[in-house]
Structure formats: structure tokens, C-alpha cells
mmCIF file of C-alpha atoms in Angstrom:
data_model
loop_
_atom_site.group_PDB
_atom_site.id
_atom_site.type_symbol
_atom_site.label_atom_id
_atom_site.label_comp_id
_atom_site.label_asym_id
_atom_site.label_seq_id
_atom_site.Cartn_x
_atom_site.Cartn_y
_atom_site.Cartn_z
ATOM 1 C CA UNK A 1 0.000 0.000 0.000
ATOM 2 C CA UNK A 2 1.354 3.423 -0.965
ATOM 3 C CA UNK A 3 2.582 6.421 0.949
ATOM 4 C CA UNK A 4 0.035 9.228 1.368
ATOM 5 C CA UNK A 5 2.363 11.602 -0.508
ATOM 6 C CA UNK A 6 1.833 9.629 -3.724
ATOM 7 C CA UNK A 7 -1.980 9.560 -3.499
ATOM 8 C CA UNK A 8 -3.099 13.199 -3.789
ATOM 9 C CA UNK A 9 -3.555 13.112 -7.557
ATOM 10 C CA UNK A 10 -6.130 10.307 -7.292
ATOM 11 C CA UNK A 11 -7.586 11.306 -3.901
ATOM 12 C CA UNK A 12 -7.789 15.130 -3.441
ATOM 13 C CA UNK A 13 -8.826 14.803 0.216
ATOM 14 C CA UNK A 14 -5.352 13.447 0.987
ATOM 15 C CA UNK A 15 -3.911 16.915 0.575
ATOM 16 C CA UNK A 16 -0.934 18.535 2.375
ATOM 17 C CA UNK A 17 -3.123 19.566 5.345
ATOM 18 C CA UNK A 18 -4.372 16.011 5.824
ATOM 19 C CA UNK A 19 -0.864 14.602 5.428
ATOM 20 C CA UNK A 20 0.507 17.081 7.980
ATOM 21 C CA UNK A 21 -2.226 16.083 10.406
ATOM 22 C CA UNK A 22 -1.386 12.387 9.915
ATOM 23 C CA UNK A 23 2.355 13.057 10.196
ATOM 24 C CA UNK A 24 1.770 14.625 13.617
ATOM 25 C CA UNK A 25 0.571 11.145 14.645
ATOM 26 C CA UNK A 26 3.498 9.389 12.871
ATOM 27 C CA UNK A 27 1.185 8.257 10.056
ATOM 28 C CA UNK A 28 2.756 8.453 6.609
ATOM 29 C CA UNK A 29 1.163 5.544 4.743
ATOM 30 C CA UNK A 30 -1.882 3.308 4.658
ATOM 31 C CA UNK A 31 0.091 0.749 6.667
ATOM 32 C CA UNK A 32 0.723 3.315 9.426
ATOM 33 C CA UNK A 33 -2.980 4.207 9.340
ATOM 34 C CA UNK A 34 -3.977 0.561 9.891
ATOM 35 C CA UNK A 35 -1.789 0.374 12.990
ATOM 36 C CA UNK A 36 -3.246 3.509 14.590
ATOM 37 C CA UNK A 37 -6.231 3.745 16.935
ATOM 38 C CA UNK A 38 -8.951 5.093 14.641
ATOM 39 C CA UNK A 39 -11.084 6.411 17.509
ATOM 40 C CA UNK A 40 -8.196 8.456 18.900
ATOM 41 C CA UNK A 41 -7.426 9.781 15.434
ATOM 42 C CA UNK A 42 -10.996 10.971 14.841
ATOM 43 C CA UNK A 43 -11.194 12.630 18.263
ATOM 44 C CA UNK A 44 -7.935 14.478 17.632
ATOM 45 C CA UNK A 45 -9.394 16.134 14.522
ATOM 46 C CA UNK A 46 -11.601 18.263 16.833
ATOM 47 C CA UNK A 47 -8.518 20.236 17.798
ATOM 48 C CA UNK A 48 -8.218 21.598 14.238
ATOM 49 C CA UNK A 49 -10.266 24.274 12.503
ATOM 50 C CA UNK A 50 -10.726 22.036 9.438
ATOM 51 C CA UNK A 51 -11.868 19.021 11.447
ATOM 52 C CA UNK A 52 -14.693 18.116 9.041
ATOM 53 C CA UNK A 53 -12.367 17.921 6.054
ATOM 54 C CA UNK A 54 -9.872 15.864 8.083
ATOM 55 C CA UNK A 55 -12.674 13.429 8.954
ATOM 56 C CA UNK A 56 -13.559 13.243 5.269
ATOM 57 C CA UNK A 57 -9.928 12.394 4.597
ATOM 58 C CA UNK A 58 -10.066 9.587 7.181
ATOM 59 C CA UNK A 59 -13.208 8.259 5.506
ATOM 60 C CA UNK A 60 -11.425 8.431 2.146
ATOM 61 C CA UNK A 61 -8.532 6.309 3.467
ATOM 62 C CA UNK A 62 -10.989 3.740 4.865
ATOM 63 C CA UNK A 63 -12.666 3.559 1.458
ATOM 64 C CA UNK A 64 -9.278 2.930 -0.184
ATOM 65 C CA UNK A 65 -8.547 0.126 2.289
ATOM 66 C CA UNK A 66 -11.936 -1.500 1.688
ATOM 67 C CA UNK A 67 -11.302 -1.341 -2.038
ATOM 68 C CA UNK A 68 -8.070 -3.291 -1.600
ATOM 69 C CA UNK A 69 -9.920 -6.393 -0.380
ATOM 70 C CA UNK A 70 -11.445 -8.979 -2.656
ATOM 71 C CA UNK A 71 -15.273 -9.099 -2.617
ATOM 72 C CA UNK A 72 -17.043 -12.055 -1.052
ATOM 73 C CA UNK A 73 -17.449 -15.001 -3.406
ATOM 74 C CA UNK A 74 -19.498 -18.168 -3.069
ATOM 75 C CA UNK A 75 -18.246 -21.756 -3.144
ATOM 76 C CA UNK A 76 -19.104 -22.291 -6.815
ATOM 77 C CA UNK A 77 -17.065 -19.261 -7.859
ATOM 78 C CA UNK A 78 -14.110 -20.536 -5.831
ATOM 79 C CA UNK A 79 -14.448 -23.979 -7.439
ATOM 80 C CA UNK A 80 -14.647 -22.498 -10.943
ATOM 81 C CA UNK A 81 -11.484 -20.501 -10.272
ATOM 82 C CA UNK A 82 -9.660 -23.552 -8.900
ATOM 83 C CA UNK A 83 -10.660 -25.659 -11.921
ATOM 84 C CA UNK A 84 -9.456 -23.105 -14.456
ATOM 85 C CA UNK A 85 -6.833 -24.574 -16.751
ATOM 86 C CA UNK A 86 -4.147 -22.113 -15.745
ATOM 87 C CA UNK A 87 -1.187 -22.256 -18.100
ATOM 88 C CA UNK A 88 2.251 -23.230 -16.888
ATOM 89 C CA UNK A 89 5.382 -21.300 -17.760
ATOM 90 C CA UNK A 90 8.457 -23.487 -18.286
ATOM 91 C CA UNK A 91 11.473 -22.954 -16.064
ATOM 92 C CA UNK A 92 13.740 -24.250 -18.828
ATOM 93 C CA UNK A 93 14.890 -27.170 -16.661
ATOM 94 C CA UNK A 94 13.192 -30.331 -17.929
ATOM 95 C CA UNK A 95 13.422 -32.143 -14.588
ATOM 96 C CA UNK A 96 11.808 -29.289 -12.674
ATOM 97 C CA UNK A 97 9.104 -28.759 -15.289
ATOM 98 C CA UNK A 98 8.240 -32.468 -15.245
ATOM 99 C CA UNK A 99 8.122 -32.462 -11.440
ATOM 100 C CA UNK A 100 5.802 -29.417 -11.390
ATOM 101 C CA UNK A 101 3.574 -30.824 -14.175
ATOM 102 C CA UNK A 102 4.597 -28.237 -16.737
ATOM 103 C CA UNK A 103 6.377 -25.544 -14.777
ATOM 104 C CA UNK A 104 5.323 -22.468 -12.819
ATOM 105 C CA UNK A 105 1.599 -21.752 -12.878
ATOM 106 C CA UNK A 106 0.289 -18.394 -14.023
ATOM 107 C CA UNK A 107 -1.965 -16.885 -11.389
ATOM 108 C CA UNK A 108 0.214 -18.285 -8.594
ATOM 109 C CA UNK A 109 2.762 -16.726 -6.260
ATOM 110 C CA UNK A 110 5.592 -19.273 -6.094
ATOM 111 C CA UNK A 111 8.361 -19.124 -3.507
ATOM 112 C CA UNK A 112 11.744 -20.814 -3.809
ATOM 113 C CA UNK A 113 13.208 -21.494 -0.363
ATOM 114 C CA UNK A 114 16.705 -22.748 0.270
ATOM 115 C CA UNK A 115 20.112 -22.139 1.790
ATOM 116 C CA UNK A 116 22.866 -20.203 0.063
ATOM 117 C CA UNK A 117 24.113 -21.833 -3.178
ATOM 118 C CA UNK A 118 21.090 -24.126 -3.435
ATOM 119 C CA UNK A 119 20.230 -22.790 -6.892
ATOM 120 C CA UNK A 120 17.480 -20.234 -6.205
ATOM 121 C CA UNK A 121 18.983 -17.454 -8.323
ATOM 122 C CA UNK A 122 20.003 -19.868 -11.085
ATOM 123 C CA UNK A 123 16.415 -21.123 -11.397
ATOM 124 C CA UNK A 124 15.189 -17.510 -11.492
ATOM 125 C CA UNK A 125 17.625 -16.651 -14.297
ATOM 126 C CA UNK A 126 16.831 -19.870 -16.149
ATOM 127 C CA UNK A 127 13.089 -19.249 -15.885
ATOM 128 C CA UNK A 128 13.543 -15.631 -16.990
ATOM 129 C CA UNK A 129 15.415 -16.657 -20.133
ATOM 130 C CA UNK A 130 12.948 -19.465 -20.921
ATOM 131 C CA UNK A 131 9.793 -17.386 -20.476
ATOM 132 C CA UNK A 132 11.247 -14.296 -22.185
ATOM 133 C CA UNK A 133 12.107 -16.362 -25.251
ATOM 134 C CA UNK A 134 8.565 -17.558 -25.987
ATOM 135 C CA UNK A 135 5.977 -16.228 -23.552
ATOM 136 C CA UNK A 136 6.380 -12.497 -23.003
ATOM 137 C CA UNK A 137 7.896 -9.821 -20.833
ATOM 138 C CA UNK A 138 9.744 -10.444 -17.559
ATOM 139 C CA UNK A 139 10.119 -7.946 -14.711
ATOM 140 C CA UNK A 140 13.169 -8.956 -12.657
ATOM 141 C CA UNK A 141 13.377 -7.111 -9.321
ATOM 142 C CA UNK A 142 16.940 -7.525 -8.096
ATOM 143 C CA UNK A 143 17.598 -6.829 -4.410
ATOM 144 C CA UNK A 144 21.167 -8.112 -4.231
ATOM 145 C CA UNK A 145 22.843 -7.575 -7.605
ATOM 146 C CA UNK A 146 22.056 -11.188 -8.501
ATOM 147 C CA UNK A 147 20.907 -10.616 -12.089
ATOM 148 C CA UNK A 148 23.495 -11.734 -14.636
ATOM 149 C CA UNK A 149 22.953 -10.935 -18.309
ATOM 150 C CA UNK A 150 25.961 -13.136 -19.057
ATOM 151 C CA UNK A 151 24.276 -16.110 -17.389
ATOM 152 C CA UNK A 152 21.043 -15.474 -19.276
ATOM 153 C CA UNK A 153 23.038 -15.351 -22.519
ATOM 154 C CA UNK A 154 24.573 -18.741 -21.694
ATOM 155 C CA UNK A 155 21.118 -20.251 -21.212
ATOM 156 C CA UNK A 156 19.900 -18.830 -24.512
ATOM 157 C CA UNK A 157 22.995 -20.112 -26.334
ATOM 158 C CA UNK A 158 22.412 -23.626 -24.957
ATOM 159 C CA UNK A 159 18.834 -23.831 -26.237
ATOM 160 C CA UNK A 160 18.972 -21.911 -29.544
ATOM 161 C CA UNK A 161 19.666 -23.006 -33.096
ATOM 162 C CA UNK A 162 23.422 -23.556 -33.481
ATOM 163 C CA UNK A 163 23.844 -20.956 -36.234
ATOM 164 C CA UNK A 164 25.371 -17.681 -35.061
ATOM 165 C CA UNK A 165 22.594 -15.647 -36.681
ATOM 166 C CA UNK A 166 19.814 -17.548 -34.882
ATOM 167 C CA UNK A 167 21.646 -17.357 -31.565
ATOM 168 C CA UNK A 168 22.086 -13.592 -31.879
ATOM 169 C CA UNK A 169 18.462 -13.106 -32.865
ATOM 170 C CA UNK A 170 17.193 -15.254 -29.983
ATOM 171 C CA UNK A 171 19.469 -13.491 -27.517
ATOM 172 C CA UNK A 172 18.292 -10.064 -28.637
ATOM 173 C CA UNK A 173 14.640 -11.120 -28.321
ATOM 174 C CA UNK A 174 15.185 -12.487 -24.815
ATOM 175 C CA UNK A 175 17.111 -9.453 -23.578
ATOM 176 C CA UNK A 176 14.466 -7.098 -24.979
ATOM 177 C CA UNK A 177 11.828 -8.983 -22.996
ATOM 178 C CA UNK A 178 13.630 -8.772 -19.630
ATOM 179 C CA UNK A 179 13.420 -5.567 -17.600
ATOM 180 C CA UNK A 180 15.728 -5.623 -14.569
ATOM 181 C CA UNK A 181 15.182 -3.109 -11.765
ATOM 182 C CA UNK A 182 17.314 -2.715 -8.652
ATOM 183 C CA UNK A 183 15.170 -2.680 -5.504
ATOM 184 C CA UNK A 184 16.976 -2.398 -2.175
ATOM 185 C CA UNK A 185 14.206 -1.654 0.357
ATOM 186 C CA UNK A 186 10.577 -2.491 1.019
ATOM 187 C CA UNK A 187 9.309 1.003 0.226
ATOM 188 C CA UNK A 188 10.860 0.996 -3.242
ATOM 189 C CA UNK A 189 9.288 -2.428 -3.771
ATOM 190 C CA UNK A 190 5.864 -1.009 -2.889
ATOM 191 C CA UNK A 191 6.400 1.866 -5.312
ATOM 192 C CA UNK A 192 7.445 -0.448 -8.159
ATOM 193 C CA UNK A 193 4.595 -2.910 -7.571
ATOM 194 C CA UNK A 194 1.980 -0.161 -7.472
ATOM 195 C CA UNK A 195 3.361 1.312 -10.682
ATOM 196 C CA UNK A 196 3.192 -2.137 -12.290
ATOM 197 C CA UNK A 197 -0.382 -2.557 -11.080
ATOM 198 C CA UNK A 198 -1.393 0.791 -12.563
ATOM 199 C CA UNK A 199 0.349 -0.032 -15.843
ATOM 200 C CA UNK A 200 -1.423 -3.378 -16.027
ATOM 201 C CA UNK A 201 -4.792 -1.784 -15.324
ATOM 202 C CA UNK A 202 -4.201 0.807 -18.041
ATOM 203 C CA UNK A 203 -2.780 -1.948 -20.310
ATOM 204 C CA UNK A 204 0.560 -0.197 -20.654
ATOM 205 C CA UNK A 205 2.340 -3.454 -19.693
ATOM 206 C CA UNK A 206 -0.261 -5.958 -20.847
ATOM 207 C CA UNK A 207 2.351 -8.460 -22.105
ATOM 208 C CA UNK A 208 3.977 -9.129 -18.721
ATOM 209 C CA UNK A 209 4.041 -12.886 -18.088
ATOM 210 C CA UNK A 210 6.266 -13.122 -15.015
ATOM 211 C CA UNK A 211 7.586 -11.033 -12.135
ATOM 212 C CA UNK A 212 10.688 -12.297 -10.314
ATOM 213 C CA UNK A 213 11.863 -10.929 -6.951
ATOM 214 C CA UNK A 214 15.307 -12.180 -5.921
ATOM 215 C CA UNK A 215 15.150 -12.011 -3.024
ATOM 216 C CA UNK A 216 11.964 -11.082 -1.174
ATOM 217 C CA UNK A 217 13.449 -11.990 2.210
ATOM 218 C CA UNK A 218 16.346 -9.512 1.920
ATOM 219 C CA UNK A 219 13.780 -6.717 1.500
ATOM 220 C CA UNK A 220 11.445 -7.787 4.309
ATOM 221 C CA UNK A 221 13.858 -9.063 6.983
ATOM 222 C CA UNK A 222 15.248 -5.572 7.866
ATOM 223 C CA UNK A 223 11.771 -4.278 8.821
ATOM 224 C CA UNK A 224 10.947 -7.241 11.077
ATOM 225 C CA UNK A 225 13.552 -6.426 13.731
ATOM 226 C CA UNK A 226 12.366 -5.636 17.226
ATOM 227 C CA UNK A 227 9.143 -7.620 16.968
ATOM 228 C CA UNK A 228 7.062 -4.520 16.183
ATOM 229 C CA UNK A 229 3.680 -4.799 14.481
ATOM 230 C CA UNK A 230 4.495 -2.353 11.692
ATOM 231 C CA UNK A 231 7.050 -4.605 10.001
ATOM 232 C CA UNK A 232 4.666 -7.545 9.955
ATOM 233 C CA UNK A 233 1.881 -5.334 8.605
ATOM 234 C CA UNK A 234 4.126 -4.209 5.751
ATOM 235 C CA UNK A 235 5.121 -7.813 5.018
ATOM 236 C CA UNK A 236 1.517 -8.987 4.855
ATOM 237 C CA UNK A 237 0.629 -5.994 2.658
ATOM 238 C CA UNK A 238 3.387 -6.931 0.194
ATOM 239 C CA UNK A 239 2.126 -10.507 0.113
ATOM 240 C CA UNK A 240 -1.438 -9.394 -0.465
ATOM 241 C CA UNK A 241 -0.405 -7.066 -3.285
ATOM 242 C CA UNK A 242 1.637 -9.820 -4.994
ATOM 243 C CA UNK A 243 -1.245 -12.297 -4.790
ATOM 244 C CA UNK A 244 -3.641 -9.693 -6.143
ATOM 245 C CA UNK A 245 -1.377 -9.070 -9.135
ATOM 246 C CA UNK A 246 -1.198 -12.805 -9.892
ATOM 247 C CA UNK A 247 -4.949 -13.312 -9.611
ATOM 248 C CA UNK A 248 -6.250 -10.235 -11.406
ATOM 249 C CA UNK A 249 -3.709 -10.196 -14.244
ATOM 250 C CA UNK A 250 -2.912 -13.913 -14.633
ATOM 251 C CA UNK A 251 0.790 -13.379 -13.968
ATOM 252 C CA UNK A 252 3.294 -15.832 -12.537
ATOM 253 C CA UNK A 253 5.261 -14.301 -9.673
ATOM 254 C CA UNK A 254 8.420 -16.058 -8.495
ATOM 255 C CA UNK A 255 10.191 -14.972 -5.282
ATOM 256 C CA UNK A 256 13.146 -16.348 -3.330
ATOM 257 C CA UNK A 257 13.585 -16.734 0.406
ATOM 258 C CA UNK A 258 16.604 -17.786 2.450
ATOM 259 C CA UNK A 259 16.886 -20.145 5.416
ATOM 260 C CA UNK A 260 17.484 -19.283 9.080
ATOM 261 C CA UNK A 261 18.364 -21.328 12.152
ATOM 262 C CA UNK A 262 15.468 -23.207 13.715
ATOM 263 C CA UNK A 263 15.082 -25.437 16.740
ATOM 264 C CA UNK A 264 17.578 -28.183 17.597
ATOM 265 C CA UNK A 265 20.038 -27.120 14.921
ATOM 266 C CA UNK A 266 17.580 -27.403 12.046
ATOM 267 C CA UNK A 267 16.963 -24.772 9.371
ATOM 268 C CA UNK A 268 13.671 -23.168 8.440
ATOM 269 C CA UNK A 269 12.490 -20.589 5.890
ATOM 270 C CA UNK A 270 12.938 -16.964 6.905
ATOM 271 C CA UNK A 271 10.076 -14.466 7.442
ATOM 272 C CA UNK A 272 8.240 -16.596 10.022
ATOM 273 C CA UNK A 273 4.726 -17.935 10.410
ATOM 274 C CA UNK A 274 2.981 -14.795 9.196
ATOM 275 C CA UNK A 275 4.512 -15.226 5.753
ATOM 276 C CA UNK A 276 4.235 -19.022 5.495
ATOM 277 C CA UNK A 277 0.622 -19.039 4.355
ATOM 278 C CA UNK A 278 0.984 -16.248 1.780
ATOM 279 C CA UNK A 279 2.591 -17.989 -1.267
ATOM 280 C CA UNK A 280 0.358 -20.363 -3.216
ATOM 281 C CA UNK A 281 3.388 -22.601 -3.755
ATOM 282 C CA UNK A 282 6.500 -23.105 -1.571
ATOM 283 C CA UNK A 283 9.349 -25.173 -2.967
ATOM 284 C CA UNK A 284 12.363 -26.139 -0.865
ATOM 285 C CA UNK A 285 15.703 -26.452 -2.681
ATOM 286 C CA UNK A 286 18.786 -28.284 -1.447
ATOM 287 C CA UNK A 287 21.982 -29.384 -3.140
ATOM 288 C CA UNK A 288 24.629 -32.052 -2.747
ATOM 289 C CA UNK A 289 27.671 -30.155 -4.021
ATOM 290 C CA UNK A 290 29.856 -33.265 -4.031
ATOM 291 C CA UNK A 291 27.637 -35.165 -6.474
ATOM 292 C CA UNK A 292 26.161 -32.038 -8.110
ATOM 293 C CA UNK A 293 22.660 -33.330 -7.408
ATOM 294 C CA UNK A 294 19.902 -30.944 -6.421
ATOM 295 C CA UNK A 295 16.586 -31.715 -4.748
ATOM 296 C CA UNK A 296 13.259 -29.915 -4.810
ATOM 297 C CA UNK A 297 10.580 -30.626 -2.207
ATOM 298 C CA UNK A 298 7.008 -29.362 -1.977
ATOM 299 C CA UNK A 299 6.260 -27.460 1.244
ATOM 300 C CA UNK A 300 2.976 -26.004 0.005
ATOM 301 C CA UNK A 301 1.030 -26.534 -3.226
ATOM 302 C CA UNK A 302 -2.696 -26.419 -4.054
ATOM 303 C CA UNK A 303 -2.491 -29.464 -6.362
ATOM 304 C CA UNK A 304 0.494 -31.541 -5.220
ATOM 305 C CA UNK A 305 1.286 -33.661 -2.183
ATOM 306 C CA UNK A 306 3.229 -31.974 0.597
ATOM 307 C CA UNK A 307 6.783 -33.291 1.069
ATOM 308 C CA UNK A 308 6.766 -34.765 -2.442
ATOM 309 C CA UNK A 309 10.315 -34.410 -3.735
ATOM 310 C CA UNK A 310 12.418 -34.823 -6.838
ATOM 311 C CA UNK A 311 16.126 -35.066 -7.485
ATOM 312 C CA UNK A 312 17.772 -33.849 -10.615
ATOM 313 C CA UNK A 313 21.216 -33.377 -12.034
ATOM 314 C CA UNK A 314 21.104 -30.567 -14.563
ATOM 315 C CA UNK A 315 24.678 -29.522 -15.301
ATOM 316 C CA UNK A 316 23.531 -26.888 -17.763
ATOM 317 C CA UNK A 317 21.420 -25.230 -15.077
ATOM 318 C CA UNK A 318 23.958 -25.028 -12.295
ATOM 319 C CA UNK A 319 27.471 -25.044 -13.740
ATOM 320 C CA UNK A 320 28.866 -21.756 -15.016
#
């Protein structure tokens, strides 16, 4: 959800006077508004000469929040949506695509979880090159300088016609279809996602097939420190916005998440319990570096068994 400063053009009641009033209560965004005591906020407007307009502004923000939520649907509508033959986008790795019954589903938020060097970024780059070659535009949101045009070029070279002309043409088409943006904090992520949403609504970017965020955890983890409610509210808001983009625009969104220490020396996905139920699909990656064998396990999936796993040895995917 956006900062109030970016909303005045669409919502005139959220003007400088209203924003100054909110700022005096440490409210700068819709997320801050949700965490504040609404009763106290309304009462405090009485101390201002323009109290009625401030109350109208509060009502405007509540209307915006209500508009962010999906309307109630009945069981038949949910069943119809679940039975839709949603297309799969290939990752470019035959073993993974076979395991996932075709690849990454459009309309789903898919999360790759795994320790460092388990192959999360490589799968993202491989999927980007595969989808960009035949399916449409890719938005790659890079939070750690992980995007490698050289690596993408290697993938394209491996799968294209051997003639130099065909390779160059395929490479140019793929690179033209990948837009890489550096995103280093949660607020920039919100700004980019809202701009994408507006572009999709206005059909400026109607050919987007996939959004990749590598990694989502590096953007969210810094705001979760201290156990405060605001960080968790922002995290849930990001998750909601991502799922809304997938559902309303039939886009595949792929994000990565790292592992942290759990109980009794075990590892667990970062971002905690509040995030666990947000992705439609959670896939756990691990890798035996000695044998160069990687494993993928299902932690969450609407159509596959939990803990189902597959091993694969794809040298072209992992070796530089």
C-alpha cells in the first residue's frame, strides 16, 4: 500500500493539510494508518479548525482500504477458479518442469526457499530466459545484484539453433523482454509494484508474463527487527499485493527466500509464520555439491502432495 504523498492526484482529500495532520501522529502511509487507533485519530481532529475535512480524509482512506480487499465469493465461484486450466510457464529445466507438471503456474505466487548456493537465483535466471524467449515480458526485481545478463546469454545459447545468426536473434529477443530493476528496500518495492499494477490496469504493460523478486526476504527481513507490528503489517501488505497481481492479471510471480536457524540445529524458511501461508506454492531447494545433485521438495502446493520431492542433475542449469 502506498505512501500518502503519492496519493493526492487520485484522492484530493489526501492533501498537504491532511498529510501534515497524519504526520503529527506518525502516520505516513496506509500501513501506518492501519496500525493507529482510529477512535483516537478521529477525536484528535476536533482540535483543528478544518476538522470536518480531516474526517472526510479519514473516511477516504478507509474507502481505499476497503477497495483493496477482494469481494465475497461463493463456493461455486471458488471452485470455478480452482478448476481453471491455468497455463504453466516453463522454467527451462526439464526435470523441474516435469516435477511441477509443466512448470510455474500463471496466477500463482511461487516461492523458492533454500540455503545459500542451493540454486534459487540460477532457477530464477533460467526461468527468466525461458519465459522471455517464448511467452512475453519479464520484470526482474533484483535486491542483491544477482541478475546476470551473461548467465542469461549462456542459457539462450544452450537452447537456440546452433547458427550464429539464430543465436544472436534469440538473444536479442530475450534481452528485450527482460526488464531488470534494482530494488533495495521495502518502500521501493511497494512503489514499483503499485506502478506495475497501474500499468497493467491501463494496459501499458499488458504483455507481462512473469515477475521475479530475488530475493523477497532480503527486503522484508530488515523491517521485522524488534518484533514490532508495523514490520509484519508491511510484510503482509506486500504478500497481499503480490497475490492480487497474480490473480487479477494472470501473472506468474516467483520470489526467493533464504533459510534461518530453527530449533535443535535445524533450518527453516525466513520471514516466520505470518509469511508461510501467503505464497500459493512453496518449494524447498537443497543441493549435494559433491555429487552435483539438487533436490526440490514441496512445502505447500494447491495441487500436489506436501513433502513430495524430486532429485535432478542438470549440469547446464547449475554449472557456469
